[in-house]
Tab-separated table of C-alpha atoms in Angstrom:
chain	number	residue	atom	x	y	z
A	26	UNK	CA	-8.853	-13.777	19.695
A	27	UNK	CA	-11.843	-11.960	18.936
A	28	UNK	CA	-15.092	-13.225	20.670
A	29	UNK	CA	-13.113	-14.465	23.380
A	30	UNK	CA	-12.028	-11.577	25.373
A	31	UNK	CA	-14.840	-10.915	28.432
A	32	UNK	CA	-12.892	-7.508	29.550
A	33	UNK	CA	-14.010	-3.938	27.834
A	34	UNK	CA	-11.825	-0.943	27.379
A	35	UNK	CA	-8.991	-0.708	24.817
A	36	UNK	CA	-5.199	-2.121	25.117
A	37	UNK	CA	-2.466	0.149	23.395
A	38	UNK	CA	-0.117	-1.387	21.419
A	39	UNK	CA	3.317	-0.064	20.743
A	40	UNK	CA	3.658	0.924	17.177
A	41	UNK	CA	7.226	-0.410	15.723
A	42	UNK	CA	6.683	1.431	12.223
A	43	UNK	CA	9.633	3.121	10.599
A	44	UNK	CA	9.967	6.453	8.871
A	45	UNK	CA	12.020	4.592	6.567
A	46	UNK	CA	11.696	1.361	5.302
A	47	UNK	CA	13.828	-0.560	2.625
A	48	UNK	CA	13.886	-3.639	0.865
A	49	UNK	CA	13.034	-6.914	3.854
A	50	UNK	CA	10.897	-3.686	5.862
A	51	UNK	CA	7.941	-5.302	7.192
A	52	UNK	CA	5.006	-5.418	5.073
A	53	UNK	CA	1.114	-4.688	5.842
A	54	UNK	CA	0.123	-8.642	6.397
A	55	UNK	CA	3.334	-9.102	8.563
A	56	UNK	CA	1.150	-9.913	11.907
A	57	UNK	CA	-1.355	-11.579	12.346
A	58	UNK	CA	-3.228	-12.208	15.459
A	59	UNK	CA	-5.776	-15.270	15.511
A	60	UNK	CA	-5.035	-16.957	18.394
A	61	UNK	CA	-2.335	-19.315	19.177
A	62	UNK	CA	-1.639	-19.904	15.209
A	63	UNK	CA	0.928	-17.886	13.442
A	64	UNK	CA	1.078	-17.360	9.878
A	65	UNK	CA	4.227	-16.158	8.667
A	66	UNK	CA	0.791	-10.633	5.097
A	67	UNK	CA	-0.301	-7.380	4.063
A	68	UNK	CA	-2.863	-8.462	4.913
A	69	UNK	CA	-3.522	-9.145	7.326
A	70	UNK	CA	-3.507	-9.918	10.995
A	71	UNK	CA	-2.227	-10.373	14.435
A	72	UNK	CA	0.080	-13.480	13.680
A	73	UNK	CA	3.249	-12.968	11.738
A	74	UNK	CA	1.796	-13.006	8.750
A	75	UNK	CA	5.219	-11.717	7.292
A	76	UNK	CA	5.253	-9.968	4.075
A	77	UNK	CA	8.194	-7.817	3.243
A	78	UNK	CA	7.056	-4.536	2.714
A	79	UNK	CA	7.619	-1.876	0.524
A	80	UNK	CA	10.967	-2.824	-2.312
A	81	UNK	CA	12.591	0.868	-1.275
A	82	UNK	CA	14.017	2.847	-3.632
A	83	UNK	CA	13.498	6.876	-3.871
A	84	UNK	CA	12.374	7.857	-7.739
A	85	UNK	CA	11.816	11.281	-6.785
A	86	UNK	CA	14.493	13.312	-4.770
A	87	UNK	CA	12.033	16.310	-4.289
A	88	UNK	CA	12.135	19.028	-1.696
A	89	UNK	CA	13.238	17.913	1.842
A	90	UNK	CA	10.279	17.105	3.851
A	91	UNK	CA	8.612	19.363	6.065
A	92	UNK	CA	7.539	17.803	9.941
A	93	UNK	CA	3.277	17.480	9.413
A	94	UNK	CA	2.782	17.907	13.587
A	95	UNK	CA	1.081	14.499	12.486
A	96	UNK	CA	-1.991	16.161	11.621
A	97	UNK	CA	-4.772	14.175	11.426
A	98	UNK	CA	-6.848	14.632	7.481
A	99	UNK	CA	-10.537	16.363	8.008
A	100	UNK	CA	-12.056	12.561	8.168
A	101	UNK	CA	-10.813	9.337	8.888
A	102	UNK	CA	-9.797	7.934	5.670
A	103	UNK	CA	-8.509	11.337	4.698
A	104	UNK	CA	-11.308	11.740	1.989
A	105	UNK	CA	-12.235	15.384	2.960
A	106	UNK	CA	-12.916	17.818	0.382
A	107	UNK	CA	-10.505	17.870	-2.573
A	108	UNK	CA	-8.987	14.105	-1.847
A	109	UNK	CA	-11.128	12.518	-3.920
A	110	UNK	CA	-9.686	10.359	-6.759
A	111	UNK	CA	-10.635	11.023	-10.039
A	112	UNK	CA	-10.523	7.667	-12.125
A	113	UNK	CA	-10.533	4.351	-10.825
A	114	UNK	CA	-7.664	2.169	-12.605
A	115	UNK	CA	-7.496	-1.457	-12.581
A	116	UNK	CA	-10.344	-1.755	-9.786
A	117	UNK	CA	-8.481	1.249	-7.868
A	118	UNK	CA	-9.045	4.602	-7.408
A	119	UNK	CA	-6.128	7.141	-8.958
A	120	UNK	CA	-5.664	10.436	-9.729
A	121	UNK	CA	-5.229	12.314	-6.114
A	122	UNK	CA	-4.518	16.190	-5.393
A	123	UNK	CA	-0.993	17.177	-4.637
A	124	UNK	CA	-1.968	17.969	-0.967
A	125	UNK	CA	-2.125	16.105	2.792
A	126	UNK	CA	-5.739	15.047	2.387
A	127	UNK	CA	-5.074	13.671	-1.450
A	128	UNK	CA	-1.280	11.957	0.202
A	129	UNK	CA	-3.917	10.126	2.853
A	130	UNK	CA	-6.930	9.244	0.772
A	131	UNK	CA	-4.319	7.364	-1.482
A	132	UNK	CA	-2.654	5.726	1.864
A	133	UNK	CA	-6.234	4.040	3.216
A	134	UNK	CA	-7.294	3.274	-0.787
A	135	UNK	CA	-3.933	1.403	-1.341
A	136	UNK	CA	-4.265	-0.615	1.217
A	137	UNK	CA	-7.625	-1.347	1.462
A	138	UNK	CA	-6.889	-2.510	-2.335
A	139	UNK	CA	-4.531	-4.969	-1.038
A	140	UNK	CA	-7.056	-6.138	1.056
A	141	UNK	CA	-9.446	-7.520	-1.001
A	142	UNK	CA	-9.804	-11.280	-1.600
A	143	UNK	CA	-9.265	-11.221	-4.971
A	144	UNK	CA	-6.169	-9.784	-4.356
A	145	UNK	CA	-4.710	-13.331	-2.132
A	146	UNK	CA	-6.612	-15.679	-5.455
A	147	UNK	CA	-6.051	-14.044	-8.342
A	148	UNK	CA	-2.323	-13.701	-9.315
A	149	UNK	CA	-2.942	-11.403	-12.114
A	150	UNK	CA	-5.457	-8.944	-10.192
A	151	UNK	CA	-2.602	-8.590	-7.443
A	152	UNK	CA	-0.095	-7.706	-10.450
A	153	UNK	CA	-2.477	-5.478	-11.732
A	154	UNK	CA	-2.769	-3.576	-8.353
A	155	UNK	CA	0.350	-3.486	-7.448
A	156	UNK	CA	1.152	-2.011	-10.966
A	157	UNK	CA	-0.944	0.856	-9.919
A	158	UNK	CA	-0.135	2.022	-6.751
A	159	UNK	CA	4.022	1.536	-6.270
A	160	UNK	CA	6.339	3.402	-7.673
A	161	UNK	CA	8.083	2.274	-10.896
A	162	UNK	CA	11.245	1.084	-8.507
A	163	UNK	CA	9.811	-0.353	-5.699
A	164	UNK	CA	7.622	-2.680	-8.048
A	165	UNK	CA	9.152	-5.287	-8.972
A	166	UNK	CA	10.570	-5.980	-5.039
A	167	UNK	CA	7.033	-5.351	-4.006
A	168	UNK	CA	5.451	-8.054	-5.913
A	169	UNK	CA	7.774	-10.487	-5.573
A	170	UNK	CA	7.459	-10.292	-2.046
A	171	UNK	CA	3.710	-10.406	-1.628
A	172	UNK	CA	3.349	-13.754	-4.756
A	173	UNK	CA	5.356	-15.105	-1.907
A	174	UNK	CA	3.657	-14.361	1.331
A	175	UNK	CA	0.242	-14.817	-0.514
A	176	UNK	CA	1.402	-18.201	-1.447
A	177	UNK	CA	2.054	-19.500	1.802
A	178	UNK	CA	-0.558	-17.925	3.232
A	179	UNK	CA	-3.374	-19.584	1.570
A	180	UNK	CA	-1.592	-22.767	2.341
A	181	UNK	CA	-1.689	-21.442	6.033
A	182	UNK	CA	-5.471	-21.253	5.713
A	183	UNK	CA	-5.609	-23.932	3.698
A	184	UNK	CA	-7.362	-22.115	0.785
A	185	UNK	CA	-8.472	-24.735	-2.219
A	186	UNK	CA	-10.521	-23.523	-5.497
A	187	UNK	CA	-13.562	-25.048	-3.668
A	188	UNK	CA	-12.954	-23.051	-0.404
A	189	UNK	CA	-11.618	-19.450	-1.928
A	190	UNK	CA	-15.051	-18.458	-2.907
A	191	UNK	CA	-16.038	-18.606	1.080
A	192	UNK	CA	-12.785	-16.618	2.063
A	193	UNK	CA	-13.331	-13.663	4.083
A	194	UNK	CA	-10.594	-11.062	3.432
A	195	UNK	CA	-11.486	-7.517	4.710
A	196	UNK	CA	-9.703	-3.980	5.711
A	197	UNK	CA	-11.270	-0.878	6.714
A	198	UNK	CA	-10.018	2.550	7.880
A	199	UNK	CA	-10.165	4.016	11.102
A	200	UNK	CA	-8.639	6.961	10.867
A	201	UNK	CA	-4.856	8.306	9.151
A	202	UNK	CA	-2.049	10.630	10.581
A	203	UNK	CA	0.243	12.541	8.276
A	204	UNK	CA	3.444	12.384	9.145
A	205	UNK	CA	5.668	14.267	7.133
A	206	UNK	CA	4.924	16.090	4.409
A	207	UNK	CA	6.022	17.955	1.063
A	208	UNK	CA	4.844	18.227	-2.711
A	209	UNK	CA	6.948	15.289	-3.456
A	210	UNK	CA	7.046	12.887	-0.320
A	211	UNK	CA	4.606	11.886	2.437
A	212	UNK	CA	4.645	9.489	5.049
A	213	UNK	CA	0.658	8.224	6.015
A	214	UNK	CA	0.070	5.881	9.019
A	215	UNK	CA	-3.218	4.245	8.459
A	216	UNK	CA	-4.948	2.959	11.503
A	217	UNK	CA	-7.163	-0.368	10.010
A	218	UNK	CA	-9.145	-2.714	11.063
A	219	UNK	CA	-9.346	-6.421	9.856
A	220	UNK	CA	-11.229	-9.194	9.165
A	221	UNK	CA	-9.325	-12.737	7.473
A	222	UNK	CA	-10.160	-16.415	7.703
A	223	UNK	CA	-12.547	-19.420	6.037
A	224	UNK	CA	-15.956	-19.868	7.154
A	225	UNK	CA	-15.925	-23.584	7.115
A	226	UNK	CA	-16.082	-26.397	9.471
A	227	UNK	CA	-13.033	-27.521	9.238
A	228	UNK	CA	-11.156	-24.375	8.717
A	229	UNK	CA	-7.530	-23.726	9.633
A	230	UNK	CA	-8.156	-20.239	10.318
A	231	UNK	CA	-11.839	-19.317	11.500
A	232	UNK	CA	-12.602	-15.549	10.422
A	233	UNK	CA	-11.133	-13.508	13.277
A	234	UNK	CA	-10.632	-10.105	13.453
A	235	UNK	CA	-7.559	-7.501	13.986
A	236	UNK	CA	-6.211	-3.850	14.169
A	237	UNK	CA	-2.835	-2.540	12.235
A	238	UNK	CA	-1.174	0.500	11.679
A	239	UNK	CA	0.580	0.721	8.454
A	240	UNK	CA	3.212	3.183	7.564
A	241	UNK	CA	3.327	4.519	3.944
A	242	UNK	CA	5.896	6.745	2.388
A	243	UNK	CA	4.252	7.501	-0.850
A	244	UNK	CA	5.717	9.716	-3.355
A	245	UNK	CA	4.562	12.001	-6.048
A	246	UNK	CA	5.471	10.165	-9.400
A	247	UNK	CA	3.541	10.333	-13.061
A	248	UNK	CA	1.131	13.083	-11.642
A	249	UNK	CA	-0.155	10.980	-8.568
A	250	UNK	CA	0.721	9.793	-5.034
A	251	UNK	CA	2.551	6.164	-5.286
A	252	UNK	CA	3.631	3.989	-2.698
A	253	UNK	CA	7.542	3.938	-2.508
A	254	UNK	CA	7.660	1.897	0.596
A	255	UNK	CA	4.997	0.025	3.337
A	256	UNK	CA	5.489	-0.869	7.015
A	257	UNK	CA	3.351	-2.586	9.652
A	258	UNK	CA	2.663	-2.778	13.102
A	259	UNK	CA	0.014	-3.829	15.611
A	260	UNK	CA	-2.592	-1.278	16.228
A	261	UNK	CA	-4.789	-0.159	18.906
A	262	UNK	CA	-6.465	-2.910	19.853
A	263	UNK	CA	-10.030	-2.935	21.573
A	264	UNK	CA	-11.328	-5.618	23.665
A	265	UNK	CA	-14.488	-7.075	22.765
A	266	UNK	CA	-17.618	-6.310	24.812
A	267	UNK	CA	-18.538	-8.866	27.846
A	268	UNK	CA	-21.957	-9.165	26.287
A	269	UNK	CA	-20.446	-10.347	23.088
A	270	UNK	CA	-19.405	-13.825	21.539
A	271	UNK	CA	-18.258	-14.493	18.001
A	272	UNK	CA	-20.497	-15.490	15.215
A	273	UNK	CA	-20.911	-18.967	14.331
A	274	UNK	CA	-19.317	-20.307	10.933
A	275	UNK	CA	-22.885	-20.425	9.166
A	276	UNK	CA	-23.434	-16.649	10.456
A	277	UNK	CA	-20.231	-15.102	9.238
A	278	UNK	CA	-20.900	-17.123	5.899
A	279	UNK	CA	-23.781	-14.931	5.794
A	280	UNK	CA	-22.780	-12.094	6.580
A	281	UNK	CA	-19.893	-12.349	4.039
A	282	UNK	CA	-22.131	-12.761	0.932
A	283	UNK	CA	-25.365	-10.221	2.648
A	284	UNK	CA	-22.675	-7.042	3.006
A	285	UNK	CA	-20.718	-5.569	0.538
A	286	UNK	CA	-17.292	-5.153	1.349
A	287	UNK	CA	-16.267	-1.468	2.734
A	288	UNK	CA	-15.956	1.102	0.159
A	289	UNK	CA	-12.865	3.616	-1.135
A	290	UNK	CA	-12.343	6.611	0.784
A	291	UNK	CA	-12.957	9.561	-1.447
């Protein structure tokens, strides 16, 4: 858990992503570490925090995919020059070049979409998202799946309306690999960092932090990259500093309302 860990250095975790995930794939909340208490998300964490990922289905056949070397994009994030977005569309940012650096700057905006805390507390604003970045078949499964996790994950936490105002629900990019990749279909892993829990007193879940990598097989669909299928697995995980100690509840309540959440890539 972090702020508990008196060791320095970094532990490797085995990735278990898949090239190819279908409908009950693993989705980017799936695990969840906090401790000893396990969840059952995207979003977020270390503790099975298990939401299906990615509803399948293939809308564009395209060319066969060409191997990528997984090449890493010009920046972490993949928002080198030319993968910029050029609208922003229900809170996210659309509109990507047909190339590896547009394929990854979609992959870390995605999901750092899905990470927001509006996203868990407002049913409609997750619709809206989700609307935006999957692919017309992969929809449907896709939001059915995270209602559900999202559900019992704020009963997990023990989100109320008093307490969801205080919830701390944020993802940032560390860096992306592309996989695969052709004008139709390309497979991101996105290597994230995470920070989930309530601030309070009495909280189920104190704010603790966490490291994923997510797998995304986007596809080129309507003139922009869409997701056609998510995966998760732990990431490479550092351990925190000897001279460090986690913040108290008061300090991470804060921190939470003194610093704007991360920012898009590109």
């Amino acid at each position: 858990m972090a702020g508990n860990q008196k060791q320095t250095g970094t532990r490797s975790l085995t990735a278990r992503t898949a090239e190819t995930s279908g409908a009950g794939a693993a989705s980017p909340w799936r695990r969840a570490k906090i401790g000893a208490i396990i969840f059952g998300v995207v979003l977020v964490l270390g503790i099975a925090l298990t939401l299906s990922g990615g509803g399948g289905g293939t809308d564009d056949k395209g060319t066969p995919e060409t191997p990528a070397s997984s090449t890493p994009t010009s920046q972490a994030g993949g928002s080198g020059p030319g993968a910029k977005a050029k609208t922003v569309k229900n809170g996210v940012p659309v509109g990507y070049p047909r190339s590896k650096d547009g394929a990854a700057a979609a992959a870390v905006n995605f999901q750092v979409a899905r990470s927001s805390p509006g996203y868990f507390t407002d049913q409609a604003l997750r619709h809206q998202v989700l609307k935006t970045v999957m692919t017309s078949s992969a929809l449907a499964s896709q939001q059915a799946q995270d209602d559900q996790t999202v559900k019992g994950l704020m009963a997990a936490l023990g989100v109320t309306e008093q307490t969801a105002p205080d919830m701390v629900m944020r993802a940032a990019s560390l860096g992306t690999s592309v996989r695969s990749y052709s004008d139709d279909t390309a497979t991101v892993r996105v290597w994230m960092s995470e920070v989930v829990g309530v601030p309070t007193d009495k909280s189920k879940m104190p704010v603790s932090g966490t490291y994923s990598t997510y797998t995304l097989i986007l596809q080129w669909q309507d003139g922009d990259w869409k997701i056609a299928t998510i995966d998760q697995a732990e990431g490479p995980t550092p351990l925190v500093a000897a001279d460090q100690s986690a913040s108290s509840t008061d300090e991470m309540r804060l921190a939470n309302k003194e610093f704007e959440a991360p920012r898009y890539a590109g």
